[in-house]
PDB file of C-alpha atoms in Angstrom:
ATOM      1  CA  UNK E   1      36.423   7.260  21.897  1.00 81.00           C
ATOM      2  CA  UNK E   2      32.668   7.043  23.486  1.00 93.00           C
ATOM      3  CA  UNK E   3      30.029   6.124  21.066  1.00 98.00           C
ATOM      4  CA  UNK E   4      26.778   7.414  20.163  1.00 98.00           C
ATOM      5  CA  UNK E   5      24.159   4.617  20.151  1.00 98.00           C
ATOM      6  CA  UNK E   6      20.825   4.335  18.729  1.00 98.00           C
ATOM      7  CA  UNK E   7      18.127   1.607  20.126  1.00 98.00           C
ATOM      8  CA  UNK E   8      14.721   0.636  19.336  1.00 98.00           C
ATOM      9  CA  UNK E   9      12.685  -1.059  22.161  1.00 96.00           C
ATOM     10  CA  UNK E  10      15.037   0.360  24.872  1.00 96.00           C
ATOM     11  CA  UNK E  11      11.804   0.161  27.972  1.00 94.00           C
ATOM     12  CA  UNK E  12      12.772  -3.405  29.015  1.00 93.00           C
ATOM     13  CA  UNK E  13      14.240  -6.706  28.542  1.00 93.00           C
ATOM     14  CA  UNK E  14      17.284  -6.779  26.393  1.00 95.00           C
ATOM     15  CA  UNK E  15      17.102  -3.068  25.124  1.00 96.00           C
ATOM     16  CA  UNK E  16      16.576  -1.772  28.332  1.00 97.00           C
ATOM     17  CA  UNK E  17      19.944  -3.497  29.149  1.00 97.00           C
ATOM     18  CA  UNK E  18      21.598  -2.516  26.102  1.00 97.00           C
ATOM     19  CA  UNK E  19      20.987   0.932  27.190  1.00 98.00           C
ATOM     20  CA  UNK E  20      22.242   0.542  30.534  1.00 98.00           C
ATOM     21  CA  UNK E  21      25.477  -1.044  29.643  1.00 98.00           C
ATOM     22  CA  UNK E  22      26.515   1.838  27.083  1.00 98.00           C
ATOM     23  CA  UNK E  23      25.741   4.500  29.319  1.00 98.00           C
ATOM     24  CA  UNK E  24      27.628   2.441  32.366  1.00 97.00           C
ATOM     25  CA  UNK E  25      30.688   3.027  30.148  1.00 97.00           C
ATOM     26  CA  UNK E  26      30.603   6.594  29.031  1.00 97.00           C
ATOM     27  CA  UNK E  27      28.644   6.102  25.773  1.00 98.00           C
ATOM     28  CA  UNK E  28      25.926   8.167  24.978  1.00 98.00           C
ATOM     29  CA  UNK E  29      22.458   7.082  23.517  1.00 98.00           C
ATOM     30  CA  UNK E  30      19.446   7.967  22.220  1.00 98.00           C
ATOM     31  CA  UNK E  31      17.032   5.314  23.931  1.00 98.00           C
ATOM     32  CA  UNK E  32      13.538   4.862  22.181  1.00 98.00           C
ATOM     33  CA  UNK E  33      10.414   3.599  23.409  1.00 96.00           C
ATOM     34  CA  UNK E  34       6.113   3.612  22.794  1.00 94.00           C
ATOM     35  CA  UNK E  35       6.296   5.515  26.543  1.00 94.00           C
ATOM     36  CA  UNK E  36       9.457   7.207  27.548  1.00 94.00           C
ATOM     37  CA  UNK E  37       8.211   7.312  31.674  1.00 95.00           C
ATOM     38  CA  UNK E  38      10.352   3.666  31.895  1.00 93.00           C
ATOM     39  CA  UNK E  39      13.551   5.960  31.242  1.00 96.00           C
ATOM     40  CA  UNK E  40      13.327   8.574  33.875  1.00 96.00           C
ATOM     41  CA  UNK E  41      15.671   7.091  35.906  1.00 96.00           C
ATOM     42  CA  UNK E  42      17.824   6.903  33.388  1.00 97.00           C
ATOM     43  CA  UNK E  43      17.894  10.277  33.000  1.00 96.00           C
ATOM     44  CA  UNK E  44      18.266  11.250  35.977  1.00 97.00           C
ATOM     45  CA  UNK E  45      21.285   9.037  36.360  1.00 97.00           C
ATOM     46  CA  UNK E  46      23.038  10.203  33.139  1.00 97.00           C
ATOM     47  CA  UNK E  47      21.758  13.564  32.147  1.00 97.00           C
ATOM     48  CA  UNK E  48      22.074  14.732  28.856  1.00 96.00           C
ATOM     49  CA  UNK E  49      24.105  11.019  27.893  1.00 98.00           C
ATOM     50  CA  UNK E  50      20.699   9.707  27.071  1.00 98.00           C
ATOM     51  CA  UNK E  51      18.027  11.167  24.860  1.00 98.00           C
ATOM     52  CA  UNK E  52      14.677   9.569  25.800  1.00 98.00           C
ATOM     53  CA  UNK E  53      12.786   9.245  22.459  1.00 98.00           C
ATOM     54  CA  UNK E  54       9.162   8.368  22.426  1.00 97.00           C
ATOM     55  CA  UNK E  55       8.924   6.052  18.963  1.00 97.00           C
ATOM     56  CA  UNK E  56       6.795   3.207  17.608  1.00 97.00           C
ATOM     57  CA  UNK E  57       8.899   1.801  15.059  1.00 98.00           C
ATOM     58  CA  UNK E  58       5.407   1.388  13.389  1.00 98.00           C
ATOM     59  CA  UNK E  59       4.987   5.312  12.797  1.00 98.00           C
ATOM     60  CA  UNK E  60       7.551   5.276   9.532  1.00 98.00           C
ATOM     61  CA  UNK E  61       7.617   9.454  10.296  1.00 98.00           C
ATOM     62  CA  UNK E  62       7.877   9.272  13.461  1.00 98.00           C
ATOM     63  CA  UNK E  63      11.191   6.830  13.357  1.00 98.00           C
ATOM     64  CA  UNK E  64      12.584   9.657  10.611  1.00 98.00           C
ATOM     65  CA  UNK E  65      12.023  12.754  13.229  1.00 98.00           C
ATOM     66  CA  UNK E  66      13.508  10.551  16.130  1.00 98.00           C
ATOM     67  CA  UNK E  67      16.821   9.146  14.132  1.00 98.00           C
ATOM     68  CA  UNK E  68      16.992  12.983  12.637  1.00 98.00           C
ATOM     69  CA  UNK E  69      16.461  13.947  16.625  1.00 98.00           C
ATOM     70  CA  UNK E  70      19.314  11.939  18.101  1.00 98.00           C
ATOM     71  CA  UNK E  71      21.874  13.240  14.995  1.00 98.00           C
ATOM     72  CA  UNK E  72      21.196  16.524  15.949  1.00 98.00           C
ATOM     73  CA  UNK E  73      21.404  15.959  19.246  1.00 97.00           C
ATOM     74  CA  UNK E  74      24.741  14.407  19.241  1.00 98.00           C
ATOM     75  CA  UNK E  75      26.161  14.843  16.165  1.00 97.00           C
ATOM     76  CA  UNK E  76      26.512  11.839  14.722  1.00 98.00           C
ATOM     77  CA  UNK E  77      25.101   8.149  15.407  1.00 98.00           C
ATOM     78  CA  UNK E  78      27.697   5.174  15.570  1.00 98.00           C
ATOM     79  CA  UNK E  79      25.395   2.016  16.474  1.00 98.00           C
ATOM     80  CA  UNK E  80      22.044   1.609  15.339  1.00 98.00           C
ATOM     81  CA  UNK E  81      20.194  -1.594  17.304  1.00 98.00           C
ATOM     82  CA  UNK E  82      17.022  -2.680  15.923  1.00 98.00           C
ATOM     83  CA  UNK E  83      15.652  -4.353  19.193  1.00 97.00           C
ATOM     84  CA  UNK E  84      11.990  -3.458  19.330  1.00 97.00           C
ATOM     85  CA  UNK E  85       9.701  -6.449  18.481  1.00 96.00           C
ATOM     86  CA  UNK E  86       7.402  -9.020  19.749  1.00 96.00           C
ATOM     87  CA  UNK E  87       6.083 -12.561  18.998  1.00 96.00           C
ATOM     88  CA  UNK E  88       2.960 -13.589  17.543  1.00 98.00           C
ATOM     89  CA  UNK E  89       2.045 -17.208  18.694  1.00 97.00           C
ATOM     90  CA  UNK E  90      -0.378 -19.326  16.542  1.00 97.00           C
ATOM     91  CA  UNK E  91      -0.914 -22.056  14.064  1.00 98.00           C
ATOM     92  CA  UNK E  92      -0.759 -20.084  10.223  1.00 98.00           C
ATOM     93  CA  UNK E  93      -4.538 -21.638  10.173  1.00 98.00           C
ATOM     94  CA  UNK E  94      -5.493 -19.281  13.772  1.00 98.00           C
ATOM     95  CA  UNK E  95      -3.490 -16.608  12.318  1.00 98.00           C
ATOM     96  CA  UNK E  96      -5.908 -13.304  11.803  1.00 98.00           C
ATOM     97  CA  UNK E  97      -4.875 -11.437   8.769  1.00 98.00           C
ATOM     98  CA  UNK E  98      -4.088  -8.370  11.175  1.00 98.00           C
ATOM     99  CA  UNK E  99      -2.205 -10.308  13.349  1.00 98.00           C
ATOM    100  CA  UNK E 100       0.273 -11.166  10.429  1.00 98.00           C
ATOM    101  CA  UNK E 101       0.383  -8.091   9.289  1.00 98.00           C
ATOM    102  CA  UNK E 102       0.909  -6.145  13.058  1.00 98.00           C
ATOM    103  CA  UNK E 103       3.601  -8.612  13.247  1.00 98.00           C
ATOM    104  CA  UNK E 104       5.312  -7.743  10.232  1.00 98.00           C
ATOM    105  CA  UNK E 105       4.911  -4.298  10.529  1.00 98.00           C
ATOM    106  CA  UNK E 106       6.854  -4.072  13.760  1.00 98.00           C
ATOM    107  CA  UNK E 107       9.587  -7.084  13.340  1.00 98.00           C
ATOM    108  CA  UNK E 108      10.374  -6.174   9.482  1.00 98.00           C
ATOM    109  CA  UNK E 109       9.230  -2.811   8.256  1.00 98.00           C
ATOM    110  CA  UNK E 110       9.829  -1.146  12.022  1.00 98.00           C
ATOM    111  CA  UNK E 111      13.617  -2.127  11.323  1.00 98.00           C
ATOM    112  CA  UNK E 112      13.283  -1.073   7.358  1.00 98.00           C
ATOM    113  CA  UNK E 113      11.983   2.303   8.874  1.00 98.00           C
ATOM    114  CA  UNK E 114      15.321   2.340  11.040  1.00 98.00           C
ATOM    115  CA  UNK E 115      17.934   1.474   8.727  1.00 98.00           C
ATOM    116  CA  UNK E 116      16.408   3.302   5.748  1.00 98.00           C
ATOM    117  CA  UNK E 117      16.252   6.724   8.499  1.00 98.00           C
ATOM    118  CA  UNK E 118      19.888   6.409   9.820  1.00 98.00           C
ATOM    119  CA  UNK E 119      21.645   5.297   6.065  1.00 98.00           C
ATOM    120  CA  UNK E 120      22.175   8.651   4.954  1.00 98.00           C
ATOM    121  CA  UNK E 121      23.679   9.663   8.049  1.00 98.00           C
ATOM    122  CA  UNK E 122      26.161   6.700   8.275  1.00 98.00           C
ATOM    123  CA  UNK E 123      26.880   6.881   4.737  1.00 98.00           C
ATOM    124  CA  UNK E 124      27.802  10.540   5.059  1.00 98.00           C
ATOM    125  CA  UNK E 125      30.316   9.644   8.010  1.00 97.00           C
ATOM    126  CA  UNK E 126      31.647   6.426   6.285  1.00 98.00           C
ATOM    127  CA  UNK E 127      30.993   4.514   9.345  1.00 98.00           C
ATOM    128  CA  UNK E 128      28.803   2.845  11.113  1.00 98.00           C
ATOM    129  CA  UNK E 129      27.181  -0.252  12.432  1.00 98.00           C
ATOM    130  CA  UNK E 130      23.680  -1.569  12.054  1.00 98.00           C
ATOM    131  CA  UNK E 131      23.043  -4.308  15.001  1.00 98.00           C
ATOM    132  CA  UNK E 132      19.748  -6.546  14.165  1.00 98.00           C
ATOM    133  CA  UNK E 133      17.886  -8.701  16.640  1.00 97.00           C
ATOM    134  CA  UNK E 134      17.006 -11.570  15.009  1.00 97.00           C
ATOM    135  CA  UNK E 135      16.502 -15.009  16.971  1.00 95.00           C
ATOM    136  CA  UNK E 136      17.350 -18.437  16.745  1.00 94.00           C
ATOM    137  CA  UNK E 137      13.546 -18.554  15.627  1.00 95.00           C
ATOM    138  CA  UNK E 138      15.122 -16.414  12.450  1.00 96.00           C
ATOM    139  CA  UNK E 139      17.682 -19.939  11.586  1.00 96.00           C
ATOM    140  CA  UNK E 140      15.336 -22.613  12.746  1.00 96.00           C
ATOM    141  CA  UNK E 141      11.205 -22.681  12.898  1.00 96.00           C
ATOM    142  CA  UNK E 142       8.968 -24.975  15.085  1.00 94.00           C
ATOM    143  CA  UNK E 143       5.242 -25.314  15.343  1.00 97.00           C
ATOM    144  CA  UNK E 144       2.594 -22.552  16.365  1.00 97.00           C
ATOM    145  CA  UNK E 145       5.400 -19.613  15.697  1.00 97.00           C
ATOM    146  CA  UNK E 146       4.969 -19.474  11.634  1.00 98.00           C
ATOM    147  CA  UNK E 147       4.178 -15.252  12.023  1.00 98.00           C
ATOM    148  CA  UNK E 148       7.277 -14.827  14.071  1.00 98.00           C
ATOM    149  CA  UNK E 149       9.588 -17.123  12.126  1.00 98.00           C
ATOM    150  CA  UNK E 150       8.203 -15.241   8.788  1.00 98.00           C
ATOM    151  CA  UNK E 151       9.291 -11.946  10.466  1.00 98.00           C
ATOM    152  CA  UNK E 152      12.657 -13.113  11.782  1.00 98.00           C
ATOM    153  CA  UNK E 153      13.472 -15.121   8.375  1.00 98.00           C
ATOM    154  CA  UNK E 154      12.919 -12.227   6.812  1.00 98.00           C
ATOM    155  CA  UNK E 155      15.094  -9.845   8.776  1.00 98.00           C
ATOM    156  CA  UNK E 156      18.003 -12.261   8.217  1.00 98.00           C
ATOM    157  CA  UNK E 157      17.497 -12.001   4.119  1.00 98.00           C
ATOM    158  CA  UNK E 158      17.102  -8.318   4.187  1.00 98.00           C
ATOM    159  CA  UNK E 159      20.345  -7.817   6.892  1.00 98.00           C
ATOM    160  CA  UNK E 160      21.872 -10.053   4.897  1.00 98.00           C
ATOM    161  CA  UNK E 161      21.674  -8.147   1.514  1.00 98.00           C
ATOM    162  CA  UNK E 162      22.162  -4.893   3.315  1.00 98.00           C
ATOM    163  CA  UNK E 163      25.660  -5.949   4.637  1.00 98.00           C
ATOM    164  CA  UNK E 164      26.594  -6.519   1.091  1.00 98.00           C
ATOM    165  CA  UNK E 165      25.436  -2.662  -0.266  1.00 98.00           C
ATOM    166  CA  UNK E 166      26.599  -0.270   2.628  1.00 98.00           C
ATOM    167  CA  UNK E 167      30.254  -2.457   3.286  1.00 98.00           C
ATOM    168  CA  UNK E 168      31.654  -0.037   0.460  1.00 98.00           C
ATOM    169  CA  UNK E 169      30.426   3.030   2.482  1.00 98.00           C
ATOM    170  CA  UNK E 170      32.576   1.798   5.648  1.00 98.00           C
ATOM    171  CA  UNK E 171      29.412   1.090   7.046  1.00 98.00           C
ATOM    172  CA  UNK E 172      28.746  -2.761   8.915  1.00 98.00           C
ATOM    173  CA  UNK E 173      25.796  -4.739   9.739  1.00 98.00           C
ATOM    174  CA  UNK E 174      25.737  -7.561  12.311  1.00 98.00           C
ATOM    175  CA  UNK E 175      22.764  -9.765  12.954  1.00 98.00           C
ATOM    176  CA  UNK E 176      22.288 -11.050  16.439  1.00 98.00           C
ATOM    177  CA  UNK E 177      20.400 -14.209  17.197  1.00 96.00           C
ATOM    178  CA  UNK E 178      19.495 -14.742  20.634  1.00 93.00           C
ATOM    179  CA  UNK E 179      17.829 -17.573  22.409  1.00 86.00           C
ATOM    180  CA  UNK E 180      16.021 -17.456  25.403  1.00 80.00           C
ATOM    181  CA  UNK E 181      16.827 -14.917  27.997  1.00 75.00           C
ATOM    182  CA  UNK E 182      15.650 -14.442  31.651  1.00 66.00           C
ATOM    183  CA  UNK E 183      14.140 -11.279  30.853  1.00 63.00           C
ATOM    184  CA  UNK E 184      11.118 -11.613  32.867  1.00 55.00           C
ATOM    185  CA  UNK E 185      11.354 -11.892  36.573  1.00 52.00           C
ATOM    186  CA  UNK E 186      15.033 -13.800  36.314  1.00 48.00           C
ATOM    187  CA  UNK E 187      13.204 -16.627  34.169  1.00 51.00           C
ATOM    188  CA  UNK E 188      12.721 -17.325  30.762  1.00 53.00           C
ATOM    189  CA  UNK E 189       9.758 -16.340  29.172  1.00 56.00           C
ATOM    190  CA  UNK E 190       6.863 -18.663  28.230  1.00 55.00           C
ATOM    191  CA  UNK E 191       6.518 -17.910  24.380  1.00 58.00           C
ATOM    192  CA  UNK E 192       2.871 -19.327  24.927  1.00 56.00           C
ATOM    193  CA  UNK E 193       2.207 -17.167  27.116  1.00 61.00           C
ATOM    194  CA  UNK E 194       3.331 -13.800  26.126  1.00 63.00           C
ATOM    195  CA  UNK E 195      -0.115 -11.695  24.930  1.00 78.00           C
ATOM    196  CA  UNK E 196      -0.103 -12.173  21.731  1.00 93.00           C
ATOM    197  CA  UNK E 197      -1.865 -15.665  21.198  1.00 96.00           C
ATOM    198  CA  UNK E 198      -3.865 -16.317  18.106  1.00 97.00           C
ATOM    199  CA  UNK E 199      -7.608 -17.683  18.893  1.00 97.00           C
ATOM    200  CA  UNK E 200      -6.995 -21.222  19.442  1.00 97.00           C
ATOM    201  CA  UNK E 201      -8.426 -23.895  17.099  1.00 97.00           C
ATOM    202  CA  UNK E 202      -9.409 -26.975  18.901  1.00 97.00           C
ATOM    203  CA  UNK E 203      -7.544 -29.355  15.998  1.00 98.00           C
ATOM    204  CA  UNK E 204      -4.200 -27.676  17.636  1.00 97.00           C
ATOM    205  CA  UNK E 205      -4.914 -28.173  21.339  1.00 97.00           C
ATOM    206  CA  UNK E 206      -2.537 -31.818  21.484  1.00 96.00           C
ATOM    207  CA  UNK E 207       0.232 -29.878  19.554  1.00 96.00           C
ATOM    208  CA  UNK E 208      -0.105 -27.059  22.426  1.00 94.00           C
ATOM    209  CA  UNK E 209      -0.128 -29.249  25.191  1.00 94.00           C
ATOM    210  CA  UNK E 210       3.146 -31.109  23.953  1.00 92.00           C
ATOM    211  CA  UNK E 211       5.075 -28.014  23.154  1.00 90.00           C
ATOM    212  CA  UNK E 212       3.869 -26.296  26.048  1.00 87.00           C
ATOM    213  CA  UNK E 213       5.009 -28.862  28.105  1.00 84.00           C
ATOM    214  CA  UNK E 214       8.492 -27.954  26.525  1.00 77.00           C
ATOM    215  CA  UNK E 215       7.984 -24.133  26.692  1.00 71.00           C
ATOM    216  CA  UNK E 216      11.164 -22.541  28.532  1.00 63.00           C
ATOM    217  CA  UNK E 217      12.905 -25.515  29.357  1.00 66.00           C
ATOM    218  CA  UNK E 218      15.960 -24.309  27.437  1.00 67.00           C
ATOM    219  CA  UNK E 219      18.373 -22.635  29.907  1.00 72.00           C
ATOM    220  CA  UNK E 220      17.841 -18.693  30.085  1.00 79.00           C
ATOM    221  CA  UNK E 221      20.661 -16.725  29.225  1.00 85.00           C
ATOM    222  CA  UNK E 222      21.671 -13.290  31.305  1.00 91.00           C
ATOM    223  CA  UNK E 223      20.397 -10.382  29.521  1.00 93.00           C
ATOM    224  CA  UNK E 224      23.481  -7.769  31.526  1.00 94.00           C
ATOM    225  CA  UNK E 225      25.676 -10.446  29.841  1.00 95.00           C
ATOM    226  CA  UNK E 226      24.192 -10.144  26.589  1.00 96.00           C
ATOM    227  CA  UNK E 227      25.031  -6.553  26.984  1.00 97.00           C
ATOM    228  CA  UNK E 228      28.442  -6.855  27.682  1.00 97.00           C
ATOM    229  CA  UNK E 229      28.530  -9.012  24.382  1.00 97.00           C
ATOM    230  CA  UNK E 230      26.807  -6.207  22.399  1.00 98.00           C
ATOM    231  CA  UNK E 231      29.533  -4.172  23.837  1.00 98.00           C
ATOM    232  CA  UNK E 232      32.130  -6.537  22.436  1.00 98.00           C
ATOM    233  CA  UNK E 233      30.703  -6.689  18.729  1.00 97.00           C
ATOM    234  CA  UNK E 234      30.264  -2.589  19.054  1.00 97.00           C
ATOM    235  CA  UNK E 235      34.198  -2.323  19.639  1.00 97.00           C
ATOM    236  CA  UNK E 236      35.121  -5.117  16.632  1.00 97.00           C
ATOM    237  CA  UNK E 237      36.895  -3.594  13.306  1.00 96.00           C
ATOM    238  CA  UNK E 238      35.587  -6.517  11.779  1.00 97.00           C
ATOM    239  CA  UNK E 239      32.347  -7.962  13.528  1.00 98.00           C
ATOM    240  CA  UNK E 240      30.805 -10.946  12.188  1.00 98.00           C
ATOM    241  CA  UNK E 241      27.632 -10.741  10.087  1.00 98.00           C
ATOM    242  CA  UNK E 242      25.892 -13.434  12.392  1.00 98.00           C
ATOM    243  CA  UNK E 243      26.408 -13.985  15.737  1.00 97.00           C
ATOM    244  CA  UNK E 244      24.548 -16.351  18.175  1.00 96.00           C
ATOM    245  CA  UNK E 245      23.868 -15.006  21.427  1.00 95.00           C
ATOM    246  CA  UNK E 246      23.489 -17.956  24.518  1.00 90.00           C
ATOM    247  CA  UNK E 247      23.931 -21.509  23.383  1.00 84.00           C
ATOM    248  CA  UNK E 248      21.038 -23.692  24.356  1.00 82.00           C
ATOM    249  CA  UNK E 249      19.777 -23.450  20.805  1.00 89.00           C
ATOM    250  CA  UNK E 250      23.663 -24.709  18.942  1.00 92.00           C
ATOM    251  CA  UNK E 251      22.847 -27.975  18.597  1.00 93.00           C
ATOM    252  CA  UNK E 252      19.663 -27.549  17.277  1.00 92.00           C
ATOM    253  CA  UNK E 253      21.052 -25.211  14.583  1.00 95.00           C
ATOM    254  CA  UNK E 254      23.619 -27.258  13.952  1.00 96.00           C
ATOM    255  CA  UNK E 255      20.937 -30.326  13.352  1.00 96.00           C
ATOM    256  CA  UNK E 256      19.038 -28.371  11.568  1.00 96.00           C
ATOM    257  CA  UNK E 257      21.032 -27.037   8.746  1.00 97.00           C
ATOM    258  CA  UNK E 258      23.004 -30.606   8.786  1.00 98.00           C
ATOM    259  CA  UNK E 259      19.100 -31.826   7.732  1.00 98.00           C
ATOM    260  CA  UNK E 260      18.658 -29.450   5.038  1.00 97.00           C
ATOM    261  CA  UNK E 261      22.028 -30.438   3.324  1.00 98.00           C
ATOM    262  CA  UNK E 262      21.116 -33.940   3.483  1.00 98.00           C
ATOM    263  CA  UNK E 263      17.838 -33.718   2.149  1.00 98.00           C
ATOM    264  CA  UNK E 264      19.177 -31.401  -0.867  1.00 97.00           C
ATOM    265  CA  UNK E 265      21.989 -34.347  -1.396  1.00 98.00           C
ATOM    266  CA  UNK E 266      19.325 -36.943  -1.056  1.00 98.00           C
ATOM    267  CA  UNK E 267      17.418 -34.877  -4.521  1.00 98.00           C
ATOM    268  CA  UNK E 268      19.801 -34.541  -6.287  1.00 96.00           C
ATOM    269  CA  UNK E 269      18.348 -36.041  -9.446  1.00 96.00           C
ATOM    270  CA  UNK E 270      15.052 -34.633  -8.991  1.00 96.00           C
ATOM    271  CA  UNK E 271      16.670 -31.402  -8.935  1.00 96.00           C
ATOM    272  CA  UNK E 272      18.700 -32.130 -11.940  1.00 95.00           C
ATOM    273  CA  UNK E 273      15.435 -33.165 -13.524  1.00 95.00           C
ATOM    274  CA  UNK E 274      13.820 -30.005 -12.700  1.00 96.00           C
ATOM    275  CA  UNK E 275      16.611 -28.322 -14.581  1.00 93.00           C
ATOM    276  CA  UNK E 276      16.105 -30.199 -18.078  1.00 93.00           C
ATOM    277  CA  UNK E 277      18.366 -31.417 -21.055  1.00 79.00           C
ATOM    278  CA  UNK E 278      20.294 -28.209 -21.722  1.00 67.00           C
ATOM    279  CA  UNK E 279      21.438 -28.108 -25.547  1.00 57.00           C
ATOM    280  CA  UNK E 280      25.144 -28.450 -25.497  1.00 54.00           C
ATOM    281  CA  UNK E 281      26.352 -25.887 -27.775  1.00 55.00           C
ATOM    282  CA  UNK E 282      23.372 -23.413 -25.982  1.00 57.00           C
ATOM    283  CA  UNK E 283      25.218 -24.438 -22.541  1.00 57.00           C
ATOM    284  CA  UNK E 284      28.360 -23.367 -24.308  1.00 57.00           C
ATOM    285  CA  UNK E 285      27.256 -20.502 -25.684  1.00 63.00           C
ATOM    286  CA  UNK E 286      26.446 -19.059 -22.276  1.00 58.00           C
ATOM    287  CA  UNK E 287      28.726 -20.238 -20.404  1.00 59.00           C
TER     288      UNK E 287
END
């Protein structure tokens, strides 16, 4: 049976291919974007398969009247995709108070907004499945991206929690962490170059040059594969909760959370320490 989709951030790069690949295959979806012009072609290739929403998952009503839209529309939603987001660039000391918070507002609460519009729906159905776009930025963090990582950490927490409250209502969540994709002109994007850039501070212009030096030299994944994938993951009874999409950033993962265990080994006592003499019969007592 075709599937009704719902996804944020549909005008380009990976949404716009998300989009693309559902309708290819008979599905039907309810594409969002800030300006719906980028989707005209769309629908004139698909008709009445796609309902061109314009949204900014900023506008918390405006995300309720669109997910309420594309129920009514097609009477029922069976894949909610929180794609839309950007990423702030900056040391935390350039970061601008609004620039946190813009970044926030769109990465986190833009995706709250979603899930908390199309629960009721999927709850009433007893199915359903919530796709987040995280990042490998949301399992590792590096210099200059602290606003981004914050947003994608955070995703991962909240996704993370949410699997465990709707699984009763038949309802599944699935996070997706990409690494780079060639989603601008076949190549992949320079994160230091992408419009939003903090006001740089002088003290960080070494730590720019070297990672700038390293900017996009990970090999850029296809984003019409990464759709096919979604497509995969859509079709699963049981899709996992975490899923890395391309591979250039495994190892790194893999180093990374290999670290962290270590260190936590390594402090042991100081974090028995930290815990204090426990009275014996009071450790009994609650145990």
């Amino acid at each position: 049976m075709s599937k009704v989709w719902f996804i944020t951030g549909s005008s380009r790069g990976l949404g716009r291919q998300f989009v693309e690949a559902a309708l290819s295959r008979g599905d039907q979806v309810a594409a969002t974007a800030r300006a719906t012009a980028s989707l005209d072609d769309l629908v004139t290739a698909y008709g009445d398969a796609v309902l061109p929403l314009a949204m900014d998952v900023t506008d918390k009503a405006a995300v309720l009247e669109s997910v309420k839209a594309a129920k009514e529309h097609f009477g029922r939603l069976d894949v909610v995709v929180n794609n839309a987001g950007f990423a702030q660039i900056g040391a935390v000391e350039e970061l601008t108070e609004q620039q946190l918070r813009d970044q926030m507002e769109t990465n986190l609460f833009g995706a709250v907004w979603v899930i908390q519009a199309a629960l009721p729906y999927l709850r009433e159905q007893r199915s359903g499945h919530i796709v987040q776009l995280s990042s490998a930025a949301g399992l590792i963090a590096m210099p200059l991206g602290g606003a981004y990582h914050a947003s994608k950490w955070a995703l991962e927490g909240l996704n993370e929690a949410l699997a465990g409250e709707v699984a009763g209502f038949g309802v599944k969540v699935t996070i997706i962490e990409p690494g780079g994709f060639a989603t601008r002109d076949g190549k992949n994007p320079d994160p230091l170059d992408n419009g939003h850039v903090a006001l740089p501070d002088p003290a960080y212009d070494d730590l720019r040059l070297r990672l700038g030096a390293a900017a996009g030299k990970q090999p850029a994944g296809d984003p019409a594969a990464a759709a096919q994938a979604l497509l995969k993951l859509a079709d699963l009874d049981n899709p996992p909760l975490r899923v890395l999409f391309g591979q250039g950033f495994y190892p790194m993962i893999q180093q990374a959370y290999a670290d962290r265990l270590k260190t936590w080994d390594d402090w042991q006592d100081l974090s028995a320490q930290a815990h204090g003499e426990l009275d014996q019969q009071g450790a009994a007592d609650r145990a």
